[in-house]
């Protein structure tokens, strides 16, 4: 187990419990097709927008769990591109309060999913392509991947040079469910 995996295992245990951390690292999948199928299904349903990483990641993890019994986790953290910190995790995302109160606050981090050494990001291309003008993120994405890409799915150790996902926190089930429901509500009401 490398240093990143050890830290991730600790973050899962802290957020979701030791048993779930052990189960996550014990899971092995043999067919990556569910990732592509689920990514395409979600991207057909959700219109592109800037900064929708939390809801897209939660919806993707939920879809993988519900349709393929794949224990993907939603990870929040930092994203560095060519050494520059593009998204900086400063605090945990809100948890459901049970009051039905809407929480509105800005959040500067980034979210993605991970399972079995793979990292998946449905929002990185959409976010980069929606930036008007030049930016480190947009320039990097266009240079490395080109236009019109949909989902990033890669073994963590095979991410392109200069692209670094730094896990800081693993979302709990209640958070994943809340953000998945929020995305469903937005889609249903055209928000």
Tab-separated table of C-alpha atoms in Angstrom:
chain	number	residue	atom	x	y	z
A	1	UNK	CA	0.000	0.000	0.000
A	2	UNK	CA	1.487	3.379	-0.981
A	3	UNK	CA	1.342	6.574	1.103
A	4	UNK	CA	-1.712	7.945	-0.721
A	5	UNK	CA	-3.624	4.692	-0.171
A	6	UNK	CA	-2.724	4.629	3.529
A	7	UNK	CA	-3.956	8.200	3.974
A	8	UNK	CA	-7.123	7.460	1.998
A	9	UNK	CA	-7.770	4.367	4.127
A	10	UNK	CA	-7.492	6.527	7.253
A	11	UNK	CA	-9.861	9.147	5.811
A	12	UNK	CA	-12.444	6.491	4.925
A	13	UNK	CA	-12.197	4.985	8.419
A	14	UNK	CA	-12.541	8.415	10.036
A	15	UNK	CA	-15.578	9.346	7.959
A	16	UNK	CA	-17.331	6.038	7.290
A	17	UNK	CA	-15.884	3.549	9.801
A	18	UNK	CA	-13.129	0.944	9.872
A	19	UNK	CA	-15.330	-1.835	8.456
A	20	UNK	CA	-16.196	0.234	5.386
A	21	UNK	CA	-12.556	1.213	4.927
A	22	UNK	CA	-11.548	-2.463	4.959
A	23	UNK	CA	-14.377	-3.351	2.572
A	24	UNK	CA	-13.366	-0.568	0.186
A	25	UNK	CA	-9.777	-1.780	-0.017
A	26	UNK	CA	-10.893	-5.408	-0.263
A	27	UNK	CA	-13.147	-4.787	-3.271
A	28	UNK	CA	-11.868	-5.776	-6.713
A	29	UNK	CA	-13.678	-5.148	-9.961
A	30	UNK	CA	-12.780	-6.808	-13.195
A	31	UNK	CA	-14.854	-4.909	-15.716
A	32	UNK	CA	-14.560	-1.109	-16.073
A	33	UNK	CA	-17.643	-0.998	-18.357
A	34	UNK	CA	-19.996	0.086	-15.529
A	35	UNK	CA	-17.957	3.273	-15.130
A	36	UNK	CA	-18.372	4.230	-18.765
A	37	UNK	CA	-22.034	3.227	-18.892
A	38	UNK	CA	-22.911	5.138	-15.730
A	39	UNK	CA	-20.869	8.200	-16.752
A	40	UNK	CA	-22.643	8.359	-20.117
A	41	UNK	CA	-26.059	7.940	-18.502
A	42	UNK	CA	-25.451	10.776	-16.041
A	43	UNK	CA	-23.928	13.099	-18.613
A	44	UNK	CA	-26.958	12.632	-20.881
A	45	UNK	CA	-29.265	13.646	-18.009
A	46	UNK	CA	-27.290	16.501	-16.436
A	47	UNK	CA	-26.650	19.644	-18.499
A	48	UNK	CA	-23.071	20.959	-18.439
A	49	UNK	CA	-22.334	23.610	-15.847
A	50	UNK	CA	-19.393	25.138	-14.030
A	51	UNK	CA	-18.535	23.739	-10.614
A	52	UNK	CA	-21.010	20.881	-10.242
A	53	UNK	CA	-18.423	18.405	-8.963
A	54	UNK	CA	-20.112	17.625	-5.646
A	55	UNK	CA	-23.530	16.693	-7.023
A	56	UNK	CA	-22.140	14.858	-10.065
A	57	UNK	CA	-19.710	12.832	-7.949
A	58	UNK	CA	-22.407	11.928	-5.426
A	59	UNK	CA	-24.839	10.948	-8.172
A	60	UNK	CA	-22.157	8.851	-9.895
A	61	UNK	CA	-21.221	7.009	-6.699
A	62	UNK	CA	-24.910	6.380	-5.963
A	63	UNK	CA	-25.533	5.111	-9.499
A	64	UNK	CA	-22.569	2.726	-9.313
A	65	UNK	CA	-23.713	1.432	-5.927
A	66	UNK	CA	-27.382	1.033	-6.907
A	67	UNK	CA	-26.925	-0.446	-10.395
A	68	UNK	CA	-23.629	-2.343	-10.154
A	69	UNK	CA	-22.998	-2.851	-6.394
A	70	UNK	CA	-19.727	-0.955	-6.830
A	71	UNK	CA	-18.562	0.703	-3.590
A	72	UNK	CA	-17.317	3.985	-5.030
A	73	UNK	CA	-16.508	6.677	-2.492
A	74	UNK	CA	-16.880	10.413	-2.967
A	75	UNK	CA	-13.684	12.230	-2.097
A	76	UNK	CA	-13.337	15.955	-1.435
A	77	UNK	CA	-10.012	17.690	-1.639
A	78	UNK	CA	-7.637	19.799	-3.657
A	79	UNK	CA	-6.842	19.750	-7.348
A	80	UNK	CA	-3.455	20.899	-8.572
A	81	UNK	CA	-2.645	21.458	-12.217
A	82	UNK	CA	1.000	21.931	-13.177
A	83	UNK	CA	1.784	22.735	-9.547
A	84	UNK	CA	-0.909	25.427	-9.238
A	85	UNK	CA	-3.721	24.814	-6.757
A	86	UNK	CA	-6.898	25.180	-8.847
A	87	UNK	CA	-9.371	24.063	-6.159
A	88	UNK	CA	-8.544	24.297	-2.446
A	89	UNK	CA	-10.418	22.294	0.159
A	90	UNK	CA	-10.914	24.431	3.277
A	91	UNK	CA	-13.822	22.853	5.125
A	92	UNK	CA	-16.120	19.860	5.038
A	93	UNK	CA	-19.278	19.994	2.991
A	94	UNK	CA	-22.528	20.431	4.923
A	95	UNK	CA	-24.342	17.435	6.326
A	96	UNK	CA	-28.123	17.059	6.323
A	97	UNK	CA	-29.613	18.851	9.296
A	98	UNK	CA	-33.021	17.210	9.244
A	99	UNK	CA	-34.643	20.646	9.419
A	100	UNK	CA	-35.225	20.991	5.690
A	101	UNK	CA	-33.302	24.263	5.813
A	102	UNK	CA	-31.413	25.158	2.655
A	103	UNK	CA	-27.724	25.779	3.203
A	104	UNK	CA	-26.131	28.237	0.833
A	105	UNK	CA	-22.427	28.784	1.080
A	106	UNK	CA	-19.513	28.766	-1.266
A	107	UNK	CA	-17.037	25.932	-1.248
A	108	UNK	CA	-13.646	26.044	-2.910
A	109	UNK	CA	-12.656	22.385	-3.015
A	110	UNK	CA	-13.143	19.685	-5.602
A	111	UNK	CA	-14.946	16.306	-5.535
A	112	UNK	CA	-14.429	13.093	-7.442
A	113	UNK	CA	-15.040	9.376	-6.959
A	114	UNK	CA	-12.563	6.616	-6.277
A	115	UNK	CA	-12.857	2.851	-6.328
A	116	UNK	CA	-10.226	0.168	-6.361
A	117	UNK	CA	-7.354	2.483	-7.332
A	118	UNK	CA	-9.361	4.267	-10.031
A	119	UNK	CA	-10.306	7.935	-9.954
A	120	UNK	CA	-13.374	9.277	-11.761
A	121	UNK	CA	-14.299	12.907	-12.389
A	122	UNK	CA	-17.416	13.912	-14.332
A	123	UNK	CA	-17.041	17.662	-13.853
A	124	UNK	CA	-13.421	18.515	-14.653
A	125	UNK	CA	-13.887	18.760	-18.426
A	126	UNK	CA	-17.229	20.544	-18.144
A	127	UNK	CA	-15.741	23.072	-15.729
A	128	UNK	CA	-12.661	23.694	-17.882
A	129	UNK	CA	-14.656	24.082	-21.101
A	130	UNK	CA	-17.053	26.551	-19.467
A	131	UNK	CA	-14.274	28.989	-18.539
A	132	UNK	CA	-14.205	32.000	-20.842
A	133	UNK	CA	-10.754	33.222	-21.682
A	134	UNK	CA	-7.526	31.557	-20.688
A	135	UNK	CA	-6.897	29.771	-17.424
A	136	UNK	CA	-4.413	27.218	-16.123
A	137	UNK	CA	-7.139	24.573	-15.906
A	138	UNK	CA	-8.650	25.263	-19.323
A	139	UNK	CA	-5.255	25.457	-21.062
A	140	UNK	CA	-4.094	22.214	-19.427
A	141	UNK	CA	-7.282	20.314	-20.299
A	142	UNK	CA	-7.247	21.510	-23.910
A	143	UNK	CA	-3.523	20.749	-24.298
A	144	UNK	CA	-3.681	17.288	-22.694
A	145	UNK	CA	-7.129	16.050	-23.661
A	146	UNK	CA	-8.513	18.353	-26.361
A	147	UNK	CA	-12.090	19.636	-26.667
A	148	UNK	CA	-15.298	17.673	-26.246
A	149	UNK	CA	-14.269	15.195	-23.552
A	150	UNK	CA	-16.848	13.846	-21.115
A	151	UNK	CA	-15.553	11.901	-18.138
A	152	UNK	CA	-12.125	11.334	-16.667
A	153	UNK	CA	-11.525	7.775	-15.494
A	154	UNK	CA	-7.980	6.713	-14.758
A	155	UNK	CA	-5.941	4.581	-12.430
A	156	UNK	CA	-4.660	7.079	-9.859
A	157	UNK	CA	-1.042	6.254	-10.698
A	158	UNK	CA	-1.673	6.887	-14.416
A	159	UNK	CA	-3.093	10.415	-14.183
A	160	UNK	CA	-1.363	12.725	-16.664
A	161	UNK	CA	1.760	14.543	-15.518
A	162	UNK	CA	0.875	17.745	-13.754
A	163	UNK	CA	-2.602	16.599	-12.620
A	164	UNK	CA	-2.794	15.922	-8.903
A	165	UNK	CA	-5.915	15.023	-6.908
A	166	UNK	CA	-5.245	15.424	-3.169
A	167	UNK	CA	-7.836	13.708	-0.940
A	168	UNK	CA	-8.779	15.596	2.220
A	169	UNK	CA	-12.119	14.084	3.237
A	170	UNK	CA	-14.447	11.228	2.287
A	171	UNK	CA	-18.152	12.055	2.260
A	172	UNK	CA	-20.558	10.132	4.467
A	173	UNK	CA	-23.597	8.313	3.065
A	174	UNK	CA	-25.948	11.019	4.378
A	175	UNK	CA	-24.000	13.670	2.454
A	176	UNK	CA	-23.912	11.583	-0.720
A	177	UNK	CA	-27.661	10.985	-0.474
A	178	UNK	CA	-28.356	14.686	0.210
A	179	UNK	CA	-26.340	15.954	-2.769
A	180	UNK	CA	-27.739	13.242	-5.058
A	181	UNK	CA	-31.264	14.261	-4.047
A	182	UNK	CA	-30.355	17.925	-4.616
A	183	UNK	CA	-29.247	17.147	-8.153
A	184	UNK	CA	-32.473	15.205	-8.759
A	185	UNK	CA	-34.510	18.141	-7.473
A	186	UNK	CA	-32.645	20.585	-9.734
A	187	UNK	CA	-33.163	18.373	-12.777
A	188	UNK	CA	-36.841	17.837	-11.990
A	189	UNK	CA	-37.469	21.569	-11.578
A	190	UNK	CA	-35.180	22.800	-14.345
A	191	UNK	CA	-32.978	24.764	-11.972
